PDB file of C-alpha atoms in Angstrom:
ATOM      1  CA  ALA A   1     -72.290 -27.802-108.627  1.00 67.00           C
ATOM      2  CA  VAL A   2     -76.007 -27.263-109.441  1.00 83.00           C
ATOM      3  CA  ASN A   3     -77.823 -24.892-107.193  1.00 87.00           C
ATOM      4  CA  VAL A   4     -76.413 -23.500-103.479  1.00 90.00           C
ATOM      5  CA  VAL A   5     -79.394 -23.252-100.934  1.00 91.00           C
ATOM      6  CA  GLU A   6     -78.163 -20.611 -98.065  1.00 91.00           C
ATOM      7  CA  SER A   7     -79.961 -20.881 -94.972  1.00 89.00           C
ATOM      8  CA  ALA A   8     -79.881 -18.764 -91.809  1.00 88.00           C
ATOM      9  CA  ASP A   9     -77.379 -21.407 -90.411  1.00 91.00           C
ATOM     10  CA  THR A  10     -76.212 -23.578 -93.461  1.00 94.00           C
ATOM     11  CA  ILE A  11     -75.739 -24.232 -96.903  1.00 94.00           C
ATOM     12  CA  THR A  12     -76.830 -26.546 -98.945  1.00 94.00           C
ATOM     13  CA  LEU A  13     -74.907 -27.653-102.229  1.00 92.00           C
ATOM     14  CA  HIS A  14     -76.577 -29.394-104.823  1.00 91.00           C
ATOM     15  CA  TYR A  15     -74.338 -31.230-107.673  1.00 89.00           C
ATOM     16  CA  LEU A  16     -74.388 -33.913-109.904  1.00 89.00           C
ATOM     17  CA  LYS A  17     -73.118 -37.597-109.639  1.00 87.00           C
ATOM     18  CA  ASN A  18     -73.099 -40.299-112.329  1.00 86.00           C
ATOM     19  CA  GLN A  19     -76.006 -38.047-113.450  1.00 85.00           C
ATOM     20  CA  GLU A  20     -77.757 -38.186-110.066  1.00 89.00           C
ATOM     21  CA  GLN A  21     -78.267 -35.048-108.317  1.00 89.00           C
ATOM     22  CA  GLN A  22     -76.770 -35.167-104.591  1.00 90.00           C
ATOM     23  CA  HIS A  23     -76.774 -32.237-102.075  1.00 91.00           C
ATOM     24  CA  VAL A  24     -74.135 -32.184 -98.464  1.00 92.00           C
ATOM     25  CA  THR A  25     -75.430 -29.607 -96.006  1.00 94.00           C
ATOM     26  CA  ALA A  26     -72.694 -27.707 -93.834  1.00 93.00           C
ATOM     27  CA  GLU A  27     -72.072 -24.418 -91.748  1.00 92.00           C
ATOM     28  CA  TYR A  28     -69.599 -22.878 -94.350  1.00 89.00           C
ATOM     29  CA  VAL A  29     -68.434 -23.680 -97.886  1.00 86.00           C
ATOM     30  CA  LEU A  30     -65.082 -22.591 -98.815  1.00 83.00           C
ATOM     31  CA  VAL A  31     -64.574 -21.588-102.796  1.00 81.00           C
ATOM     32  CA  THR A  32     -61.344 -21.696-103.866  1.00 78.00           C
ATOM     33  CA  VAL A  33     -60.789 -20.950-107.479  1.00 76.00           C
ATOM     34  CA  GLY A  34     -56.804 -20.855-107.142  1.00 78.00           C
ATOM     35  CA  ARG A  35     -54.273 -18.431-106.732  1.00 81.00           C
ATOM     36  CA  LYS A  36     -51.710 -16.720-109.249  1.00 85.00           C
ATOM     37  CA  PRO A  37     -48.140 -14.898-109.238  1.00 89.00           C
ATOM     38  CA  ASN A  38     -48.691 -11.291-107.756  1.00 88.00           C
ATOM     39  CA  THR A  39     -45.889 -10.193-110.728  1.00 90.00           C
ATOM     40  CA  ASP A  40     -48.245  -8.005-113.002  1.00 83.00           C
ATOM     41  CA  GLY A  41     -47.962  -5.495-109.483  1.00 73.00           C
ATOM     42  CA  ASN A  42     -45.743  -2.723-108.282  1.00 81.00           C
ATOM     43  CA  LEU A  43     -42.671  -5.323-108.561  1.00 84.00           C
ATOM     44  CA  GLY A  44     -41.584  -3.079-111.735  1.00 88.00           C
ATOM     45  CA  LEU A  45     -40.376  -5.877-113.771  1.00 92.00           C
ATOM     46  CA  ASP A  46     -41.381  -4.194-116.536  1.00 90.00           C
ATOM     47  CA  ARG A  47     -38.772  -1.396-115.912  1.00 91.00           C
ATOM     48  CA  ILE A  48     -35.865  -3.557-115.510  1.00 93.00           C
ATOM     49  CA  GLY A  49     -36.557  -6.164-118.262  1.00 93.00           C
ATOM     50  CA  LEU A  50     -37.402  -9.323-116.592  1.00 95.00           C
ATOM     51  CA  PRO A  51     -39.622 -11.240-118.702  1.00 93.00           C
ATOM     52  CA  VAL A  52     -42.368 -13.723-116.918  1.00 94.00           C
ATOM     53  CA  THR A  53     -44.079 -16.788-118.335  1.00 93.00           C
ATOM     54  CA  SER A  54     -47.501 -16.854-120.101  1.00 91.00           C
ATOM     55  CA  ARG A  55     -49.067 -17.757-116.488  1.00 91.00           C
ATOM     56  CA  GLY A  56     -46.805 -14.890-114.876  1.00 93.00           C
ATOM     57  CA  LEU A  57     -44.101 -16.555-113.492  1.00 96.00           C
ATOM     58  CA  ILE A  58     -40.266 -15.627-113.248  1.00 96.00           C
ATOM     59  CA  ALA A  59     -38.499 -18.397-114.652  1.00 97.00           C
ATOM     60  CA  THR A  60     -35.096 -19.513-112.504  1.00 97.00           C
ATOM     61  CA  ASP A  61     -32.299 -21.728-113.082  1.00 97.00           C
ATOM     62  CA  GLU A  62     -31.205 -24.773-110.393  1.00 97.00           C
ATOM     63  CA  GLN A  63     -29.896 -21.990-108.330  1.00 98.00           C
ATOM     64  CA  CYS A  64     -32.743 -19.941-108.058  1.00 98.00           C
ATOM     65  CA  ARG A  65     -31.313 -16.914-110.181  1.00 98.00           C
ATOM     66  CA  THR A  66     -33.085 -15.394-112.857  1.00 97.00           C
ATOM     67  CA  ALA A  67     -32.722 -14.306-116.530  1.00 96.00           C
ATOM     68  CA  ILE A  68     -30.851 -11.288-114.850  1.00 97.00           C
ATOM     69  CA  PRO A  69     -27.629 -13.152-113.144  1.00 96.00           C
ATOM     70  CA  HIS A  70     -27.441 -10.812-110.311  1.00 96.00           C
ATOM     71  CA  ILE A  71     -31.561 -10.986-109.692  1.00 97.00           C
ATOM     72  CA  PHE A  72     -32.992 -14.164-107.857  1.00 98.00           C
ATOM     73  CA  ALA A  73     -36.533 -15.078-107.061  1.00 97.00           C
ATOM     74  CA  ILE A  74     -38.009 -17.720-104.858  1.00 97.00           C
ATOM     75  CA  GLY A  75     -41.237 -18.727-104.067  1.00 96.00           C
ATOM     76  CA  ASP A  76     -44.783 -18.665-105.382  1.00 94.00           C
ATOM     77  CA  ILE A  77     -43.410 -15.966-108.020  1.00 95.00           C
ATOM     78  CA  THR A  78     -41.672 -19.520-109.523  1.00 97.00           C
ATOM     79  CA  ALA A  79     -42.373 -22.536-111.211  1.00 95.00           C
ATOM     80  CA  GLY A  80     -43.886 -25.219-108.544  1.00 93.00           C
ATOM     81  CA  PRO A  81     -46.072 -25.984-105.586  1.00 91.00           C
ATOM     82  CA  THR A  82     -47.040 -22.757-103.866  1.00 92.00           C
ATOM     83  CA  LEU A  83     -45.656 -23.762-100.557  1.00 94.00           C
ATOM     84  CA  ALA A  84     -44.239 -21.828 -97.754  1.00 95.00           C
ATOM     85  CA  HIS A  85     -41.392 -24.459 -96.645  1.00 97.00           C
ATOM     86  CA  LYS A  86     -40.349 -24.589-100.464  1.00 97.00           C
ATOM     87  CA  ALA A  87     -39.904 -21.215-100.335  1.00 97.00           C
ATOM     88  CA  SER A  88     -38.039 -20.861 -97.444  1.00 97.00           C
ATOM     89  CA  TYR A  89     -35.511 -23.904 -98.463  1.00 98.00           C
ATOM     90  CA  GLU A  90     -34.871 -21.617-102.171  1.00 98.00           C
ATOM     91  CA  ALA A  91     -34.043 -18.995 -99.914  1.00 98.00           C
ATOM     92  CA  LYS A  92     -31.166 -20.677 -98.656  1.00 98.00           C
ATOM     93  CA  ILE A  93     -30.265 -22.246-101.654  1.00 98.00           C
ATOM     94  CA  ALA A  94     -30.528 -18.678-103.286  1.00 98.00           C
ATOM     95  CA  ALA A  95     -29.040 -17.150-100.391  1.00 98.00           C
ATOM     96  CA  GLU A  96     -25.641 -19.844-100.671  1.00 98.00           C
ATOM     97  CA  ALA A  97     -25.568 -19.203-104.736  1.00 98.00           C
ATOM     98  CA  ILE A  98     -25.243 -15.370-104.152  1.00 98.00           C
ATOM     99  CA  ALA A  99     -22.331 -16.317-101.144  1.00 98.00           C
ATOM    100  CA  GLY A 100     -20.601 -18.237-104.543  1.00 97.00           C
ATOM    101  CA  LEU A 101     -20.853 -21.625-103.421  1.00 97.00           C
ATOM    102  CA  SER A 102     -22.484 -24.010-105.790  1.00 97.00           C
ATOM    103  CA  SER A 103     -25.754 -25.063-103.991  1.00 97.00           C
ATOM    104  CA  GLU A 104     -28.355 -26.204-106.311  1.00 97.00           C
ATOM    105  CA  VAL A 105     -32.383 -27.147-105.591  1.00 97.00           C
ATOM    106  CA  ASP A 106     -33.420 -30.776-105.330  1.00 95.00           C
ATOM    107  CA  TYR A 107     -36.957 -31.166-105.191  1.00 95.00           C
ATOM    108  CA  ARG A 108     -37.211 -34.774-104.829  1.00 94.00           C
ATOM    109  CA  ALA A 109     -38.154 -34.474-101.457  1.00 96.00           C
ATOM    110  CA  ILE A 110     -40.421 -31.886-100.399  1.00 97.00           C
ATOM    111  CA  PRO A 111     -43.432 -32.858 -98.410  1.00 98.00           C
ATOM    112  CA  LEU A 112     -47.094 -31.603 -99.735  1.00 97.00           C
ATOM    113  CA  VAL A 113     -49.338 -31.820 -96.669  1.00 97.00           C
ATOM    114  CA  VAL A 114     -53.356 -30.969 -96.299  1.00 96.00           C
ATOM    115  CA  PHE A 115     -54.761 -29.887 -93.045  1.00 96.00           C
ATOM    116  CA  SER A 116     -58.092 -32.025 -93.320  1.00 94.00           C
ATOM    117  CA  HIS A 117     -59.408 -34.454 -90.907  1.00 94.00           C
ATOM    118  CA  PRO A 118     -57.995 -37.115 -91.254  1.00 96.00           C
ATOM    119  CA  GLU A 119     -54.993 -35.565 -92.539  1.00 98.00           C
ATOM    120  CA  LEU A 120     -53.387 -36.203 -96.063  1.00 98.00           C
ATOM    121  CA  ALA A 121     -49.263 -36.127 -96.971  1.00 98.00           C
ATOM    122  CA  SER A 122     -47.168 -37.184 -99.594  1.00 98.00           C
ATOM    123  CA  VAL A 123     -43.540 -36.777-100.242  1.00 98.00           C
ATOM    124  CA  GLY A 124     -41.146 -37.993-103.672  1.00 98.00           C
ATOM    125  CA  LEU A 125     -42.906 -40.229-106.136  1.00 98.00           C
ATOM    126  CA  SER A 126     -46.462 -41.496-105.707  1.00 97.00           C
ATOM    127  CA  GLU A 127     -46.728 -45.057-107.447  1.00 97.00           C
ATOM    128  CA  THR A 128     -47.948 -43.932-110.593  1.00 97.00           C
ATOM    129  CA  GLU A 129     -45.079 -41.434-111.006  1.00 97.00           C
ATOM    130  CA  ALA A 130     -42.731 -44.755-110.316  1.00 97.00           C
ATOM    131  CA  LYS A 131     -44.196 -46.616-112.974  1.00 97.00           C
ATOM    132  CA  ALA A 132     -44.263 -43.933-115.562  1.00 97.00           C
ATOM    133  CA  LYS A 133     -40.705 -43.638-114.976  1.00 96.00           C
ATOM    134  CA  GLY A 134     -40.014 -47.344-115.596  1.00 97.00           C
ATOM    135  CA  ILE A 135     -38.977 -48.105-111.774  1.00 96.00           C
ATOM    136  CA  SER A 136     -39.979 -51.527-110.773  1.00 96.00           C
ATOM    137  CA  LEU A 137     -41.752 -51.307-107.604  1.00 97.00           C
ATOM    138  CA  VAL A 138     -42.165 -52.843-104.212  1.00 98.00           C
ATOM    139  CA  ILE A 139     -44.966 -51.302-101.727  1.00 98.00           C
ATOM    140  CA  GLY A 140     -45.572 -51.712 -98.264  1.00 98.00           C
ATOM    141  CA  LYS A 141     -48.498 -50.293 -96.360  1.00 98.00           C
ATOM    142  CA  SER A 142     -49.577 -50.293 -92.788  1.00 98.00           C
ATOM    143  CA  SER A 143     -52.802 -49.239 -91.194  1.00 98.00           C
ATOM    144  CA  PHE A 144     -53.705 -46.846 -88.352  1.00 98.00           C
ATOM    145  CA  GLY A 145     -56.654 -49.071 -87.374  1.00 97.00           C
ATOM    146  CA  ILE A 146     -53.943 -51.766 -85.631  1.00 96.00           C
ATOM    147  CA  ASN A 147     -51.180 -49.145 -83.772  1.00 97.00           C
ATOM    148  CA  GLY A 148     -51.902 -48.801 -80.606  1.00 97.00           C
ATOM    149  CA  ARG A 149     -51.419 -44.785 -80.290  1.00 98.00           C
ATOM    150  CA  ALA A 150     -53.817 -44.789 -83.017  1.00 98.00           C
ATOM    151  CA  LEU A 151     -56.454 -46.402 -80.879  1.00 98.00           C
ATOM    152  CA  ALA A 152     -55.518 -44.306 -77.834  1.00 97.00           C
ATOM    153  CA  LEU A 153     -56.336 -40.838 -79.375  1.00 97.00           C
ATOM    154  CA  ARG A 154     -59.647 -42.784 -81.308  1.00 97.00           C
ATOM    155  CA  GLU A 155     -57.882 -41.778 -84.835  1.00 97.00           C
ATOM    156  CA  THR A 156     -57.699 -45.264 -86.503  1.00 97.00           C
ATOM    157  CA  GLU A 157     -58.680 -43.789 -89.722  1.00 97.00           C
ATOM    158  CA  GLY A 158     -55.688 -43.805 -92.543  1.00 98.00           C
ATOM    159  CA  PHE A 159     -52.352 -45.950 -93.788  1.00 98.00           C
ATOM    160  CA  VAL A 160     -48.855 -45.242 -94.510  1.00 98.00           C
ATOM    161  CA  LYS A 161     -47.854 -46.099 -98.151  1.00 98.00           C
ATOM    162  CA  LEU A 162     -44.227 -46.292 -99.075  1.00 98.00           C
ATOM    163  CA  VAL A 163     -42.873 -46.539-102.489  1.00 98.00           C
ATOM    164  CA  ALA A 164     -39.657 -48.435-103.122  1.00 98.00           C
ATOM    165  CA  ASP A 165     -37.342 -49.772-105.350  1.00 98.00           C
ATOM    166  CA  LEU A 166     -37.859 -53.506-105.645  1.00 97.00           C
ATOM    167  CA  ASN A 167     -34.211 -54.010-106.524  1.00 95.00           C
ATOM    168  CA  SER A 168     -32.676 -51.648-103.989  1.00 96.00           C
ATOM    169  CA  GLY A 169     -35.289 -51.150-101.569  1.00 98.00           C
ATOM    170  CA  VAL A 170     -34.422 -47.144-101.721  1.00 98.00           C
ATOM    171  CA  VAL A 171     -37.461 -45.122-100.939  1.00 98.00           C
ATOM    172  CA  VAL A 172     -38.857 -42.992-103.307  1.00 98.00           C
ATOM    173  CA  GLY A 173     -41.804 -41.977-102.217  1.00 98.00           C
ATOM    174  CA  ALA A 174     -44.158 -42.385 -99.395  1.00 98.00           C
ATOM    175  CA  GLN A 175     -47.958 -40.931 -98.585  1.00 98.00           C
ATOM    176  CA  ILE A 176     -49.811 -40.704 -95.358  1.00 98.00           C
ATOM    177  CA  VAL A 177     -53.578 -40.583 -94.670  1.00 98.00           C
ATOM    178  CA  GLY A 178     -53.926 -40.227 -91.131  1.00 98.00           C
ATOM    179  CA  VAL A 179     -53.710 -38.788 -87.400  1.00 98.00           C
ATOM    180  CA  GLU A 180     -50.526 -36.409 -87.909  1.00 98.00           C
ATOM    181  CA  ALA A 181     -49.548 -37.247 -91.259  1.00 98.00           C
ATOM    182  CA  SER A 182     -48.560 -33.512 -91.267  1.00 98.00           C
ATOM    183  CA  THR A 183     -45.702 -34.620 -88.794  1.00 98.00           C
ATOM    184  CA  LEU A 184     -44.992 -37.747 -89.470  1.00 98.00           C
ATOM    185  CA  VAL A 185     -44.125 -37.224 -93.208  1.00 98.00           C
ATOM    186  CA  SER A 186     -40.914 -35.538 -92.326  1.00 98.00           C
ATOM    187  CA  GLU A 187     -38.953 -38.733 -91.463  1.00 98.00           C
ATOM    188  CA  LEU A 188     -40.547 -40.344 -94.918  1.00 98.00           C
ATOM    189  CA  ALA A 189     -38.862 -36.710 -96.191  1.00 98.00           C
ATOM    190  CA  LEU A 190     -35.466 -37.449 -94.543  1.00 98.00           C
ATOM    191  CA  ALA A 191     -35.472 -41.427 -96.010  1.00 98.00           C
ATOM    192  CA  ILE A 192     -35.711 -40.109 -99.062  1.00 98.00           C
ATOM    193  CA  GLU A 193     -33.447 -37.063 -98.853  1.00 97.00           C
ATOM    194  CA  MET A 194     -30.545 -39.456 -97.569  1.00 97.00           C
ATOM    195  CA  GLY A 195     -31.331 -42.201-100.022  1.00 97.00           C
ATOM    196  CA  ALA A 196     -32.503 -44.859 -97.142  1.00 98.00           C
ATOM    197  CA  THR A 197     -34.144 -48.492 -98.119  1.00 98.00           C
ATOM    198  CA  VAL A 198     -37.008 -49.881 -96.656  1.00 98.00           C
ATOM    199  CA  GLU A 199     -34.968 -52.280 -94.615  1.00 98.00           C
ATOM    200  CA  ASP A 200     -33.162 -48.762 -92.854  1.00 98.00           C
ATOM    201  CA  LEU A 201     -37.085 -47.772 -91.742  1.00 98.00           C
ATOM    202  CA  ALA A 202     -37.814 -51.145 -90.952  1.00 98.00           C
ATOM    203  CA  MET A 203     -34.451 -51.506 -88.235  1.00 98.00           C
ATOM    204  CA  THR A 204     -35.128 -48.154 -86.965  1.00 98.00           C
ATOM    205  CA  ILE A 205     -36.460 -48.874 -83.488  1.00 98.00           C
ATOM    206  CA  HIS A 206     -39.463 -46.701 -83.041  1.00 98.00           C
ATOM    207  CA  PRO A 207     -41.060 -46.137 -79.557  1.00 98.00           C
ATOM    208  CA  HIS A 208     -43.985 -47.942 -78.634  1.00 97.00           C
ATOM    209  CA  PRO A 209     -47.024 -46.931 -78.244  1.00 97.00           C
ATOM    210  CA  THR A 210     -46.050 -44.042 -81.138  1.00 98.00           C
ATOM    211  CA  LEU A 211     -47.711 -43.100 -84.522  1.00 98.00           C
ATOM    212  CA  GLY A 212     -44.472 -43.864 -86.009  1.00 98.00           C
ATOM    213  CA  GLU A 213     -44.613 -47.319 -85.505  1.00 98.00           C
ATOM    214  CA  VAL A 214     -47.034 -47.279 -88.805  1.00 98.00           C
ATOM    215  CA  ILE A 215     -43.923 -46.143 -91.111  1.00 98.00           C
ATOM    216  CA  MET A 216     -41.454 -49.102 -89.296  1.00 98.00           C
ATOM    217  CA  GLU A 217     -44.876 -51.701 -89.947  1.00 98.00           C
ATOM    218  CA  ALA A 218     -45.272 -50.304 -93.659  1.00 98.00           C
ATOM    219  CA  ALA A 219     -41.443 -50.764 -94.050  1.00 98.00           C
ATOM    220  CA  GLU A 220     -41.283 -54.151 -92.609  1.00 98.00           C
ATOM    221  CA  ASN A 221     -44.285 -55.649 -95.204  1.00 98.00           C
ATOM    222  CA  ALA A 222     -41.783 -53.719 -98.073  1.00 98.00           C
ATOM    223  CA  VAL A 223     -38.800 -56.316 -96.774  1.00 98.00           C
ATOM    224  CA  LYS A 224     -40.877 -59.184 -96.463  1.00 97.00           C
ATOM    225  CA  LYS A 225     -42.264 -58.632-100.154  1.00 96.00           C
ATOM    226  CA  MET A 226     -38.756 -58.464-101.161  1.00 96.00           C
ATOM    227  CA  VAL A 227     -37.237 -61.459 -99.463  1.00 94.00           C
ATOM    228  CA  MET A 228     -40.404 -63.561-101.030  1.00 90.00           C
ATOM    229  CA  LYS A 229     -39.837 -61.913-104.572  1.00 85.00           C
ATOM    230  CA  GLU A 230     -35.780 -63.368-103.925  1.00 81.00           C
ATOM    231  CA  SER A 231     -36.845 -66.752-103.333  1.00 78.00           C
ATOM    232  CA  GLY A 232     -39.295 -66.887-106.016  1.00 73.00           C
ATOM    233  CA  LYS A 233     -42.349 -67.244-103.320  1.00 65.00           C
TER     234      LYS A 233
END
């Protein structure tokens, strides 16, 4: 930002883009400068000798156990995304570990959601991350613009993108931009959690007219690409 001008009802933010000054006017401006774990307060970690990292986080193992074996830590004071559903999941794992079970955390299928308009949601690997891991990929996409339910809601902006292993068809990631992305991503988190393939998603009968059909159509597009690859076309 170059300058911020506040009036009685609006705020105008002036900024540089490609060395050109531009501006945007809105009713409100949200300033987010990040968060840090509240481990330097009254937790008394120094009194029990529990160390924290340079970022103030408490290191844990795959069972959420800290450096002191009988003390467990979950949520925003541990490494990883600061998400409420991550903390709830870790709490279950920690409780099972305390009960003597061999449960361990598995973060492959943690959904990330931005409650914007349109909503954004992601789970698993992105296309870039999957390529970095050396996975041969097939990508399936479909648009909300051709979905009957989205058209009825007048919310046609956005798409569903599936990232799958080209050889097995197993879904390794998915991204959604569009209406109810925060709800739709749960189906894709389940797909990754259970090792489902794009064919499994494509063959799952989705009710019509619903937004979930965009997922089915994205999977069908991925299956078509796999068939064409196998036939050498």
